[in-house]
Coordinates of C-alpha atoms in Angstrom, one line a residue:
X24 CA 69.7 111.7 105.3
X25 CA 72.2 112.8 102.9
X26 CA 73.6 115.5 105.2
X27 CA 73.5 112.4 108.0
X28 CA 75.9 110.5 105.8
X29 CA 78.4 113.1 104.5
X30 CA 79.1 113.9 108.5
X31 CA 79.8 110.5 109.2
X32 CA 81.8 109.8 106.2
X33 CA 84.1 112.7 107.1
X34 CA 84.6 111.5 110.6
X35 CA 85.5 108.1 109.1
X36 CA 87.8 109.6 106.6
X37 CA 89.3 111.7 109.6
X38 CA 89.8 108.4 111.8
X39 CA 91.8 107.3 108.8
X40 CA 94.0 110.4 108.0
X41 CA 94.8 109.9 111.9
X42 CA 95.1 106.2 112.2
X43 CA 98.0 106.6 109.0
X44 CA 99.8 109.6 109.6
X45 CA 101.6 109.2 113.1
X46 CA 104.1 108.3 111.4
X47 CA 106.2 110.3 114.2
X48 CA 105.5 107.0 116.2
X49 CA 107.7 104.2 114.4
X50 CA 110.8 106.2 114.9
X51 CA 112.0 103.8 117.6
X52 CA 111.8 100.9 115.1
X53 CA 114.0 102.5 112.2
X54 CA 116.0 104.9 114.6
X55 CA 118.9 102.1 115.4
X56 CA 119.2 101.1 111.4
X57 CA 119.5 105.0 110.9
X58 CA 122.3 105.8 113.1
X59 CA 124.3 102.7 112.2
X60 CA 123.8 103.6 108.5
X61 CA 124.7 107.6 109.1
X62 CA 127.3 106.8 112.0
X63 CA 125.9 109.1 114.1
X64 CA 126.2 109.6 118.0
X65 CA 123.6 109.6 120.5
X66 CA 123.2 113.2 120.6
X67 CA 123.4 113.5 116.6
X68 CA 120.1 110.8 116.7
X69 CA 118.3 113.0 119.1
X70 CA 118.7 115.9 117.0
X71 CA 116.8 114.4 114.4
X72 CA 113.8 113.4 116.4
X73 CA 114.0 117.2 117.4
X74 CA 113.5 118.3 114.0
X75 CA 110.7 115.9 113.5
X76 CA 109.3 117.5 116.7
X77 CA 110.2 121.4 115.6
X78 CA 108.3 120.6 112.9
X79 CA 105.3 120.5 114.7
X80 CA 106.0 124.3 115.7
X81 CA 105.2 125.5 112.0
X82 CA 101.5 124.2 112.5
X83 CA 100.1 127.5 112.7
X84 CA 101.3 127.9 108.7
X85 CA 98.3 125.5 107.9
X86 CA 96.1 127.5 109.8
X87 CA 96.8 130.4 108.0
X88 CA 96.6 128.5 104.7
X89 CA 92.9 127.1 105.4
X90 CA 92.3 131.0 105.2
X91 CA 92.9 131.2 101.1
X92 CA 92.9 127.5 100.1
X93 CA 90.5 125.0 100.3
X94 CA 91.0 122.2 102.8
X95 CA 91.3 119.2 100.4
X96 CA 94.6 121.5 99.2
X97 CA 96.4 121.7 102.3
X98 CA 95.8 117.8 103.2
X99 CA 97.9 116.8 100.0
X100 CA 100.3 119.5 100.8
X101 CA 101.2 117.8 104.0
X102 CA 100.8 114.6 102.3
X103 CA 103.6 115.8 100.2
X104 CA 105.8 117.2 102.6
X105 CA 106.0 113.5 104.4
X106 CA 106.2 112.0 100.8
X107 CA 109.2 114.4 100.3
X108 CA 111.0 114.1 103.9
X109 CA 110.8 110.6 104.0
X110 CA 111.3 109.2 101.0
X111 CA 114.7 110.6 100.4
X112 CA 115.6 109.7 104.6
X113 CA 114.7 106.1 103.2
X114 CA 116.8 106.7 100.1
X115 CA 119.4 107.7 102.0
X116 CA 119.2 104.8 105.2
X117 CA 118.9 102.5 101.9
X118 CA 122.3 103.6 101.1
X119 CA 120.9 104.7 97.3
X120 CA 121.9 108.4 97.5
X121 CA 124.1 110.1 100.6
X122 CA 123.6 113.1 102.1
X123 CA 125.4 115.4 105.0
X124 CA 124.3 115.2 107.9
X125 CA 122.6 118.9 107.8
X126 CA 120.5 117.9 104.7
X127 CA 119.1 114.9 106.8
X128 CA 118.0 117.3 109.4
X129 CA 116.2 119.3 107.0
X130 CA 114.3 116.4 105.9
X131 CA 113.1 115.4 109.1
X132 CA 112.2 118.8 109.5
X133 CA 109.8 118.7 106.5
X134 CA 108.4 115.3 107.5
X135 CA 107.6 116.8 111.3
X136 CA 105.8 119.4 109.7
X137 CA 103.7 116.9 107.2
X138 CA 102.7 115.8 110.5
X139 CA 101.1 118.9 112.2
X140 CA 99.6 119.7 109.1
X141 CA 97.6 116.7 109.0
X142 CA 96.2 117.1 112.6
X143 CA 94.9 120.6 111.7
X144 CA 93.2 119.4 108.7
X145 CA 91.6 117.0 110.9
X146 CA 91.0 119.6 113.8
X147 CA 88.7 121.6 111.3
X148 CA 86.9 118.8 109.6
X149 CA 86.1 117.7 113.8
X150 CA 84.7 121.4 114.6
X151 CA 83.1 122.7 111.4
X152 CA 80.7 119.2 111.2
X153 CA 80.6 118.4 115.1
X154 CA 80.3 121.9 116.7
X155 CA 77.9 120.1 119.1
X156 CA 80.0 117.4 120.0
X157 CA 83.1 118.7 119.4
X158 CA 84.6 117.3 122.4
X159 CA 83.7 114.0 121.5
X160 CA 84.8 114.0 117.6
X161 CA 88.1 115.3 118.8
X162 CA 89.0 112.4 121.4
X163 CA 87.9 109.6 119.4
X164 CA 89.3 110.5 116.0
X165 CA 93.0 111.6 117.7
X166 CA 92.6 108.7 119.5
X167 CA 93.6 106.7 116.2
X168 CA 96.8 108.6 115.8
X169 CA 97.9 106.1 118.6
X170 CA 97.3 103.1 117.0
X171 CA 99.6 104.1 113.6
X172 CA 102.7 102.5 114.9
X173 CA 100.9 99.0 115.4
X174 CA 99.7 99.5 111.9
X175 CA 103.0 100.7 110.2
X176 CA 104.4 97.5 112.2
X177 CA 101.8 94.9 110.6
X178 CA 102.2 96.5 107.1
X179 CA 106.5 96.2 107.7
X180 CA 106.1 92.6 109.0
X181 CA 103.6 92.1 105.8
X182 CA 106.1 93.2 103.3
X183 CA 109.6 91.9 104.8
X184 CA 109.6 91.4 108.6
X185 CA 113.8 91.1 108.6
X186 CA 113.7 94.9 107.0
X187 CA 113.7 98.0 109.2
X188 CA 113.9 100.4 106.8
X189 CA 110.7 99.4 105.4
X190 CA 109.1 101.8 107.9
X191 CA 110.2 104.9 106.5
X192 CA 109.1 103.9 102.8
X193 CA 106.0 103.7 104.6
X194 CA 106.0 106.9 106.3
X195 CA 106.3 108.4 103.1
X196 CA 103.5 106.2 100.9
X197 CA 100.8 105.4 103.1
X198 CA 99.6 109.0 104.1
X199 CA 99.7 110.2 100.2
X200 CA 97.3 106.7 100.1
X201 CA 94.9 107.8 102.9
X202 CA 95.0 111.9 101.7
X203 CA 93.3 109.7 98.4
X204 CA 90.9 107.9 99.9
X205 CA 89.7 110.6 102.1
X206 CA 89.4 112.7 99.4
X207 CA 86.1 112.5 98.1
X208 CA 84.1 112.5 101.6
X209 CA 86.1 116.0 102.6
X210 CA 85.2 117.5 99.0
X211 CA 81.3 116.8 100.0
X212 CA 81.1 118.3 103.5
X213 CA 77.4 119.1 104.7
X214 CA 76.4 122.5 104.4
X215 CA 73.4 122.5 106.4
X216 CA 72.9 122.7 110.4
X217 CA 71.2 119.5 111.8
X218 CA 68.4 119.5 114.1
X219 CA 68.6 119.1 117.7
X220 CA 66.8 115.4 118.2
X221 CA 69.5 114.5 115.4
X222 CA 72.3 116.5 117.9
X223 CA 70.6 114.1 120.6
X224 CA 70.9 110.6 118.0
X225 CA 74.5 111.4 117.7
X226 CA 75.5 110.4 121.4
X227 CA 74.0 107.3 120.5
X228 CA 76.3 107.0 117.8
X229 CA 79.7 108.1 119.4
X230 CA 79.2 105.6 122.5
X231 CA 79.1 102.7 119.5
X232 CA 82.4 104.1 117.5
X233 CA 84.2 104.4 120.9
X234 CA 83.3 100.8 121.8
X235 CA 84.7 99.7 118.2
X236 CA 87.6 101.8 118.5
X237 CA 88.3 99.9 122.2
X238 CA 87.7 96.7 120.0
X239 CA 90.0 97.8 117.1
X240 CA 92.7 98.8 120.2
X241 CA 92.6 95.4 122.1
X242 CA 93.0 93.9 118.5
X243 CA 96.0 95.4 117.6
X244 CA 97.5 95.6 120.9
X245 CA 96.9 91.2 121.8
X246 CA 97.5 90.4 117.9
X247 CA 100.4 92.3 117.0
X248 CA 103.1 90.1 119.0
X249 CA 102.3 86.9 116.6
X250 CA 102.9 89.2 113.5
X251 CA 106.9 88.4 113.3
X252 CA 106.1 86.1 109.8
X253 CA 104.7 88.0 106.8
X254 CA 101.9 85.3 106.0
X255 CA 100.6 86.0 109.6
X256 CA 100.9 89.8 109.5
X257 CA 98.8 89.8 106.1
X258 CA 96.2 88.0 107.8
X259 CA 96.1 90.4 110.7
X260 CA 96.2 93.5 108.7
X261 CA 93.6 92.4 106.8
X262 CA 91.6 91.9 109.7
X263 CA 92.6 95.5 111.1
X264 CA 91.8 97.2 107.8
X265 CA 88.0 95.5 108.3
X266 CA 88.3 97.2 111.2
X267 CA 88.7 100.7 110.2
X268 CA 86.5 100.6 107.7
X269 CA 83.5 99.5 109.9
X270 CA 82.6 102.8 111.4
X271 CA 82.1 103.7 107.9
X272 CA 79.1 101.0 108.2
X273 CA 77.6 101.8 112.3
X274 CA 76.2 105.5 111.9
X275 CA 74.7 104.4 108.3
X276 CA 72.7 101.6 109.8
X277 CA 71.7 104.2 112.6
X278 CA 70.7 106.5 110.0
X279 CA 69.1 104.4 108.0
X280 CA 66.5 102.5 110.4
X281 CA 65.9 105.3 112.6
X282 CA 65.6 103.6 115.9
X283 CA 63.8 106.7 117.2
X284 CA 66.8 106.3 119.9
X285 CA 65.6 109.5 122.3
X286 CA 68.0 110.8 125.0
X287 CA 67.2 113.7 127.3
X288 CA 68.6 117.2 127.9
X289 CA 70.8 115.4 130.1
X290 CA 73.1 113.8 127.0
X291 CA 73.4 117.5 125.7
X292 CA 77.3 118.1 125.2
X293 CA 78.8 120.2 128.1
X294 CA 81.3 121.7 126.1
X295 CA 79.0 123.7 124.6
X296 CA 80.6 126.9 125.2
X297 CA 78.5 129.3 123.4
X298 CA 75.7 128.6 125.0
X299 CA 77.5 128.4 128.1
X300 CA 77.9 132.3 127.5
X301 CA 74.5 132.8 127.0
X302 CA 73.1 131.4 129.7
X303 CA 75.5 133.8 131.8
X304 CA 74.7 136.9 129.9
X305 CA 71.3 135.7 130.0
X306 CA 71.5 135.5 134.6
X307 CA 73.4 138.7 134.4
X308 CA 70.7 140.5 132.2
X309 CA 67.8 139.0 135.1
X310 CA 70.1 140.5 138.2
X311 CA 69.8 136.6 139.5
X312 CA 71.6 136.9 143.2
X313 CA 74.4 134.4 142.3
X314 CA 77.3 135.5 143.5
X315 CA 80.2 134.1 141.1
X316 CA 83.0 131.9 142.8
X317 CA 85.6 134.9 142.0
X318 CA 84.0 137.2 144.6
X319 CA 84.5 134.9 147.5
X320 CA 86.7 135.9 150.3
X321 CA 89.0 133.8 151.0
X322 CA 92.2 134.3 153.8
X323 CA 95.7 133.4 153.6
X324 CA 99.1 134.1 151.3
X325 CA 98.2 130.7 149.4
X326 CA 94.8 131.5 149.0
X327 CA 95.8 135.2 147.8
X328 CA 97.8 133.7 145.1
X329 CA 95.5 130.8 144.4
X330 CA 92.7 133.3 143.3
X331 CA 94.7 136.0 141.5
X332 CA 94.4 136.4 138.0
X333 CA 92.1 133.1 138.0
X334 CA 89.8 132.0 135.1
X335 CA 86.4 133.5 135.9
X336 CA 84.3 131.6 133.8
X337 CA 85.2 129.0 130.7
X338 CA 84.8 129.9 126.8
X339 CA 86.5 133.1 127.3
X340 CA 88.4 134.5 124.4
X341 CA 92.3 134.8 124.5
X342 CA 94.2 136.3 122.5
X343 CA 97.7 135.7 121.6
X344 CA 98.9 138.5 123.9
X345 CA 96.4 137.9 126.7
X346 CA 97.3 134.3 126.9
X347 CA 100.8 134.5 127.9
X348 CA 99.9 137.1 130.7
X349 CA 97.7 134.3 132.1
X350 CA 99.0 132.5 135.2
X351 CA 97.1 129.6 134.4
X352 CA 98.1 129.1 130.9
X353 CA 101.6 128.7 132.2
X354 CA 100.4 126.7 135.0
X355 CA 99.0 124.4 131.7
X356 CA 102.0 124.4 129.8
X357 CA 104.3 123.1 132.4
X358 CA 102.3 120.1 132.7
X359 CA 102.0 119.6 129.3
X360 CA 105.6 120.0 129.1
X361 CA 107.0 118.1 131.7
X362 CA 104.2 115.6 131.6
X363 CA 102.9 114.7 127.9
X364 CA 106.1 115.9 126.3
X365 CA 108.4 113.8 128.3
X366 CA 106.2 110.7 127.5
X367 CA 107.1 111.2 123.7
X368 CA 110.2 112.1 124.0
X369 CA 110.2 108.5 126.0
X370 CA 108.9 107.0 122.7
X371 CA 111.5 108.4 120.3
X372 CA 114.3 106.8 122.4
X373 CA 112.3 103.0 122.7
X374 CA 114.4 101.6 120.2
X375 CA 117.7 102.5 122.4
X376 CA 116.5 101.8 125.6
X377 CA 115.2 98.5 124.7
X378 CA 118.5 97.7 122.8
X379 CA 121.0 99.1 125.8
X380 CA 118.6 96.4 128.3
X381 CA 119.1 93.8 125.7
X382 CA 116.1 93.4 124.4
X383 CA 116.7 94.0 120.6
X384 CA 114.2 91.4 119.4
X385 CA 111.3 93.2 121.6
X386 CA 111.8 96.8 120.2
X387 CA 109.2 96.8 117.7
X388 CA 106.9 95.0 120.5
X389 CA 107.4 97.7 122.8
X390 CA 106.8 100.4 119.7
X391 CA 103.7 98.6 119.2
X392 CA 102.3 98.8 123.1
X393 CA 103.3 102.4 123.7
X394 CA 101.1 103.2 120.6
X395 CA 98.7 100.5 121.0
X396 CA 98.1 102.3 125.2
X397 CA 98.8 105.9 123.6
X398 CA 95.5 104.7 121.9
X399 CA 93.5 103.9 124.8
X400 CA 94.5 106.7 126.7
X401 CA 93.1 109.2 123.8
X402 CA 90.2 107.4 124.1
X403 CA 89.8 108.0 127.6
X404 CA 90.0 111.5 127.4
X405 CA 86.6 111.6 126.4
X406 CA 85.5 110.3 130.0
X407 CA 84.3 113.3 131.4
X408 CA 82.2 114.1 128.5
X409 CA 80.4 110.2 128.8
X410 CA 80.2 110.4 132.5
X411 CA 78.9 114.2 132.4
X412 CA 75.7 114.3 134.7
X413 CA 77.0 111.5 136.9
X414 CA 80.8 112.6 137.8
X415 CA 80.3 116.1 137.6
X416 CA 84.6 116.4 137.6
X417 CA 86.6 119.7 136.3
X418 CA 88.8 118.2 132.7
X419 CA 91.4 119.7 134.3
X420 CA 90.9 117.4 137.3
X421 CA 91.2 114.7 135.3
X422 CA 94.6 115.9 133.0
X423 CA 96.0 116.0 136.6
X424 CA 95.2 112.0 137.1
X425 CA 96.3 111.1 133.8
X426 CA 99.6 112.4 134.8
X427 CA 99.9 110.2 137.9
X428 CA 101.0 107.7 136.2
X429 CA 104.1 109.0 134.5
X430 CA 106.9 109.5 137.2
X431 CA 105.8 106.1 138.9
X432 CA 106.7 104.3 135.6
X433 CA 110.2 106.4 135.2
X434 CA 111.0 105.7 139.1
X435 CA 110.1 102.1 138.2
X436 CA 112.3 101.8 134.7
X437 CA 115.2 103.3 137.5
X438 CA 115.2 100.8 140.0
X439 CA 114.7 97.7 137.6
X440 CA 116.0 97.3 134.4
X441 CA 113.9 93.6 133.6
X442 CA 111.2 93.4 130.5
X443 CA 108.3 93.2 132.6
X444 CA 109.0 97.1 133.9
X445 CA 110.1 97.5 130.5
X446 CA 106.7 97.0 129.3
X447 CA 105.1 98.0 132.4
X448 CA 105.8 101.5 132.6
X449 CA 105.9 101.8 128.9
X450 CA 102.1 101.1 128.8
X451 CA 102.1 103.6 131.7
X452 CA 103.9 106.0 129.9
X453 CA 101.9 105.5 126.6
X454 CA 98.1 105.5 128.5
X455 CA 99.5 109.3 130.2
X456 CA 100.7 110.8 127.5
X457 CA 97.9 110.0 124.7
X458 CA 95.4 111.0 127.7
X459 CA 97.3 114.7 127.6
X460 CA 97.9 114.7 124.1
X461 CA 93.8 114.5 123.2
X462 CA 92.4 116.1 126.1
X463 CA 94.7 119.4 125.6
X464 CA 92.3 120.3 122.1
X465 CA 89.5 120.6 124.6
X466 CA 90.7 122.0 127.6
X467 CA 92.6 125.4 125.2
X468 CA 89.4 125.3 123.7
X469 CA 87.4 125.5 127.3
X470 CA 89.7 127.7 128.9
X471 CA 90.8 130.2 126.6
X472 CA 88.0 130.2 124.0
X473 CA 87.1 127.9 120.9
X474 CA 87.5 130.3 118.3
X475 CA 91.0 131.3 119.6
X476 CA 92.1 127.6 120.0
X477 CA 93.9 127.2 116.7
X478 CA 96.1 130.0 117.4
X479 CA 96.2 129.1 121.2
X480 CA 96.9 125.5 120.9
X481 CA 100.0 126.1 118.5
X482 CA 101.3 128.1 121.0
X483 CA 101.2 125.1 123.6
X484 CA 102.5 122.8 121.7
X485 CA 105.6 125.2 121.0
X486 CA 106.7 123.1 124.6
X487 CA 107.5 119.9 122.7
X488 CA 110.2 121.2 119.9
X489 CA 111.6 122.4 123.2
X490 CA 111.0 119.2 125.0
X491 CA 112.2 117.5 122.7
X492 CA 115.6 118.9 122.7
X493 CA 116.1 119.3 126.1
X494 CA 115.2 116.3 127.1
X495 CA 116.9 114.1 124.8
X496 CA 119.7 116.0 124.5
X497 CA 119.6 114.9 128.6
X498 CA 119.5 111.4 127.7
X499 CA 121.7 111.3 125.1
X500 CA 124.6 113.0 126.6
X501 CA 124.5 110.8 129.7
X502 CA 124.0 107.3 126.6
X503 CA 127.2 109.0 125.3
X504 CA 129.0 109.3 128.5
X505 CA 128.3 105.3 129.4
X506 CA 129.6 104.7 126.2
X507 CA 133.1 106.0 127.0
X508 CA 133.2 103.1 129.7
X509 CA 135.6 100.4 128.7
X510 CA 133.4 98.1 129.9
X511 CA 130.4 99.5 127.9
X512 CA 132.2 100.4 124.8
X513 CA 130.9 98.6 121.4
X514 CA 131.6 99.7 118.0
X515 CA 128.5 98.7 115.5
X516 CA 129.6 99.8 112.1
X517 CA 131.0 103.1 113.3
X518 CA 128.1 104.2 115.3
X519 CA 128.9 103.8 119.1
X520 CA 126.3 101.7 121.2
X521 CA 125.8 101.2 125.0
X522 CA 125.1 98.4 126.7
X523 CA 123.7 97.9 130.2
X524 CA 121.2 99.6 133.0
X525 CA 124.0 103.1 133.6
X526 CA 122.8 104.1 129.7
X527 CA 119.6 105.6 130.8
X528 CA 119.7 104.8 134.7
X529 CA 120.5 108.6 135.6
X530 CA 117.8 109.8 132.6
X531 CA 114.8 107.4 134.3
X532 CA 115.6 109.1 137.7
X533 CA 115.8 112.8 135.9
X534 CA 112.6 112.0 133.6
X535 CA 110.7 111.3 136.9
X536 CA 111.6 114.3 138.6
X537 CA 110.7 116.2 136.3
X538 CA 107.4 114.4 135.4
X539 CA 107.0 115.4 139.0
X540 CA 107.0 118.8 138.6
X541 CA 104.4 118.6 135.7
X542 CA 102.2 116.6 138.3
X543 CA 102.3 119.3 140.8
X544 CA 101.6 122.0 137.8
X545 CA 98.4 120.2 136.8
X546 CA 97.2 120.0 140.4
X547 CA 97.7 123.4 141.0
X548 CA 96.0 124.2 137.5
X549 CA 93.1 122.0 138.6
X550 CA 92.7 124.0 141.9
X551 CA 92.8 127.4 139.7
X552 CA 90.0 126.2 137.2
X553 CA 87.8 123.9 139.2
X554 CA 85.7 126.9 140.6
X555 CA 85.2 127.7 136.8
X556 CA 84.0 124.5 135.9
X557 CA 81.6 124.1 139.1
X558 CA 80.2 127.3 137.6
X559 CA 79.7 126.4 134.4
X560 CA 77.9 122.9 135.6
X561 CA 76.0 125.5 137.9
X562 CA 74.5 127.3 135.0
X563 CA 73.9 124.0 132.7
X564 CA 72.1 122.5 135.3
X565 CA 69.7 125.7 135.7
X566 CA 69.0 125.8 132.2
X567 CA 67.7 122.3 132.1
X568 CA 65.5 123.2 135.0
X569 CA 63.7 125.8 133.1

């Protein structure tokens, strides 16, 4: 029973470190107040959202780390690289100490890395005490990353709604807070393996935490909009902070009363690759007359390059070198990078867009509902492990879905500039993105091997530094160039603003292009792999027939 609660506590402590430390999130909220303060151009603002991002390129360092120092170590040195980076940014936006522009950058920097270092932390706590249900530790406790601009937002409106810098004083308190208060469940993990009908209890317990999170989601996302007074924003976060901390309670009452909840072989978690392996080596060893998908014969110059170099079976290990000579790891990291990429780099330039449409009163509403949908589209991405045994559907299928909605939101923001497709493809934007954002753990882990997917998956995301920069430097140069216009021109304490549809017109119509592209990639991706995973549900199913 003991054991039973220490797991539970560190997946609550986990869902907190999440839910406290995307503080990458609330940029859009601060970002105008910054770049009046600093007067900065356009392009000068985007380069500091790509050092927050370039800092998530150095993720690998914590990695390493975990390899000399114990966990509990490297949380509170991430906690103190965002105490660090953004305490002096607010220092400076406060107009207390100044700083060149160069020194800024740096800072940002540090506080991008904080950031990455927090979700490996969390990565590791997921896999060492959910190795059976990996998948679903992962989904649900990224999926509270989403919700900590809606939460920065309440605590801001709680202390001075009028104030935007109160964000960044945030960004660098409340993660050293949460590092505290996680503290004591990471220093007592469980050091014993759990039995199989407990394994089996757990599904049990996961569909009830997801079912809260959805509650906790809808709570933040209807609420948040009547938090604009401080005496109403205390009372919401209050309720919000009951919130979090009831998943602490579900799994102990589970425990506790032991329902004698029984589920079949059939809620065993598919992602278990290991014994995925087995059961091949296992077929292989018995010379079973099952001819794997990659011997086919199939006709045709698409076919030819649709099957060569193709993924054989899932849970194979990559290495560094091997995964870059994969056709469909590249095939992966285009539509991560034009698809889930874009979507943040979408988020880092809300508080422009929404201020060149007009809508300067709404930006911290439409902060709030891309996090608040970024949410629910992390959630989500733990579908096809619920729905296993009755949509039998590749994970890849389903990253290519997810990505549908993107370019229909940016082709939408293009040919309308009102607040209802404001908000419309926001929440588009927001549920696509999150969706790739918690899914890609798993599918590096399926396709290129779980103990390879720390290294692997820091190699992936080396696409949204890169993202980052490219794209924004996209949309700021053509904000810069409608600023030029006469017409457009308005001077707001030195730092140039644009006004009207032309600022990002030309970027929507871009953005969707290319989110296009990343469309196409996952499909093709999905055509690649799905052989693999029909394979892999071949060999499940067998086993349970034994």
């Amino acid at each position: 029973m003991a054991v039973q609660s220490r797991k539970w506590m560190i997946l609550v402590a986990t869902i907190w470190i999440q839910a406290f430390t995307g503080t990458n999130f609330d940029f859009s909220s601060y970002s105008s107040t910054f770049k009046s303060v600093l007067g900065i151009s356009q392009v000068q603002l985007n380069y500091l959202s790509v050092a927050s991002d370039m800092g998530k390129a150095f993720g690998w360092c914590s990695g390493v780390l975990l390899m000399y120092f114990p966990l509990w170590v490297v949380m509170f040195m991430a906690a103190f690289f965002g105490f660090f980076g953004y305490a002096l940014q607010w220092l400076v936006i406060k107009q207390v100490i100044s700083m060149p522009y160069f020194l800024v950058f740096l800072l940002c920097l540090v506080a991008g890395c904080s950031i990455a270092w927090f979700n490996t932390v969390c990565f590791v706590l997921c896999i060492r005490n959910f190795p059976n249900n990996r998948a679903l530790a992962l989904s649900l406790t990224i999926s509270f990353n989403g919700v900590s601009a809606a939460l920065y937002t309440l605590i801001a409106n709680a202390i001075n709604p009028e104030d935007d810098t109160t964000y960044l004083f945030l960004n660098a308190l409340v993660p050293l807070l949460a590092s505290c208060i996680a503290l004591i469940p990471v220093l007592h993990q469980p050091l014993q393996f759990l039995s199989t009908n407990t394994i089996k209890r757990d599904y049990f317990i996961f569909i009830m935490l997801n079912v809260l999170a959805v509650i906790t989601g809808l709570y933040l996302l209807l609420l948040n909009s009547l938090s604009s007074e401080a005496l109403r924003a205390r009372t919401l976060l209050l309720g919000a902070l009951i919130l979090l901390f009831l998943p602490l309670c579900l799994p102990g009452i589970v425990c506790d009363r032991d329902w004698g909840f029984r589920t079949n072989s059939s809620l065993d978690d598919p992602n278990d690759l290991e014994l995925h392996k087995e059961l091949i080596e296992k077929d292989q060893n018995n010379s079973l007359n099952i001819e794997p998908f990659s011997a086919t014969h199939k006709e045709g110059f698409f076919d030819k390059v649709m099957e060569k170099g193709r993924l054989k079976m899932l849970g194979e290990e990559h290495s560094a070198r091997l995964l870059v000579c994969q056709s469909d790891f590249w095939l992966y990291y285009v539509a991560y990078f034009c698809g889930g990429t874009i979507g943040l780099v979408y988020s880092n330039n809300l508080g422009q867009i929404a201020q060149s449409l007009g809508y300067d009163s709404k930006i911290s509403t439409v902060v709030t509902l891309y996090s608040s949908f970024s949410f629910f589209g992390r959630l989500l991405s733990a579908a096809p492990d619920f729905l296993h045994g009755k949509v039998n559907f590749a994970r890849t299928g389903w990253l290519a879905v997810a990505l549908v909605p993107t370019p229909v939101a940016f082709f939408l923001l293009a040919v309308s500039g009102s607040e209802t497709a404001l908000l419309t493809s926001t929440a588009l934007i927001g549920l696509s993105s999150g969706f790739v954002f918690s899914a890609a753990v798993s599918i590096t882990s399926e396709l290129f091997g779980p103990n390879s997917a720390g290294i692997n998956h820091n190699i992936l995301i080396t696409n949204i530094p890169i993202g980052s920069l490219l794209y924004g430097l996209l949309a700021a140069l053509v904000y810069d160039s409608n600023v030029k216009s006469p017409i457009n021109e308005n001077v707001l304490q030195e730092a140039m603003v644009c006004m009207g549809r032309d600022c990002y017109m030309h970027t929507f119509i871009s953005w969707g292009c290319i989110s296009l592209l990343g469309l196409i990639s996952s499909f093709l991706l999905f055509l690649r792999t799905g052989p693999a995973y029909d394979y892999y549900e071949t060999n499940l199913s067998r086993a349970e027939d034994l």
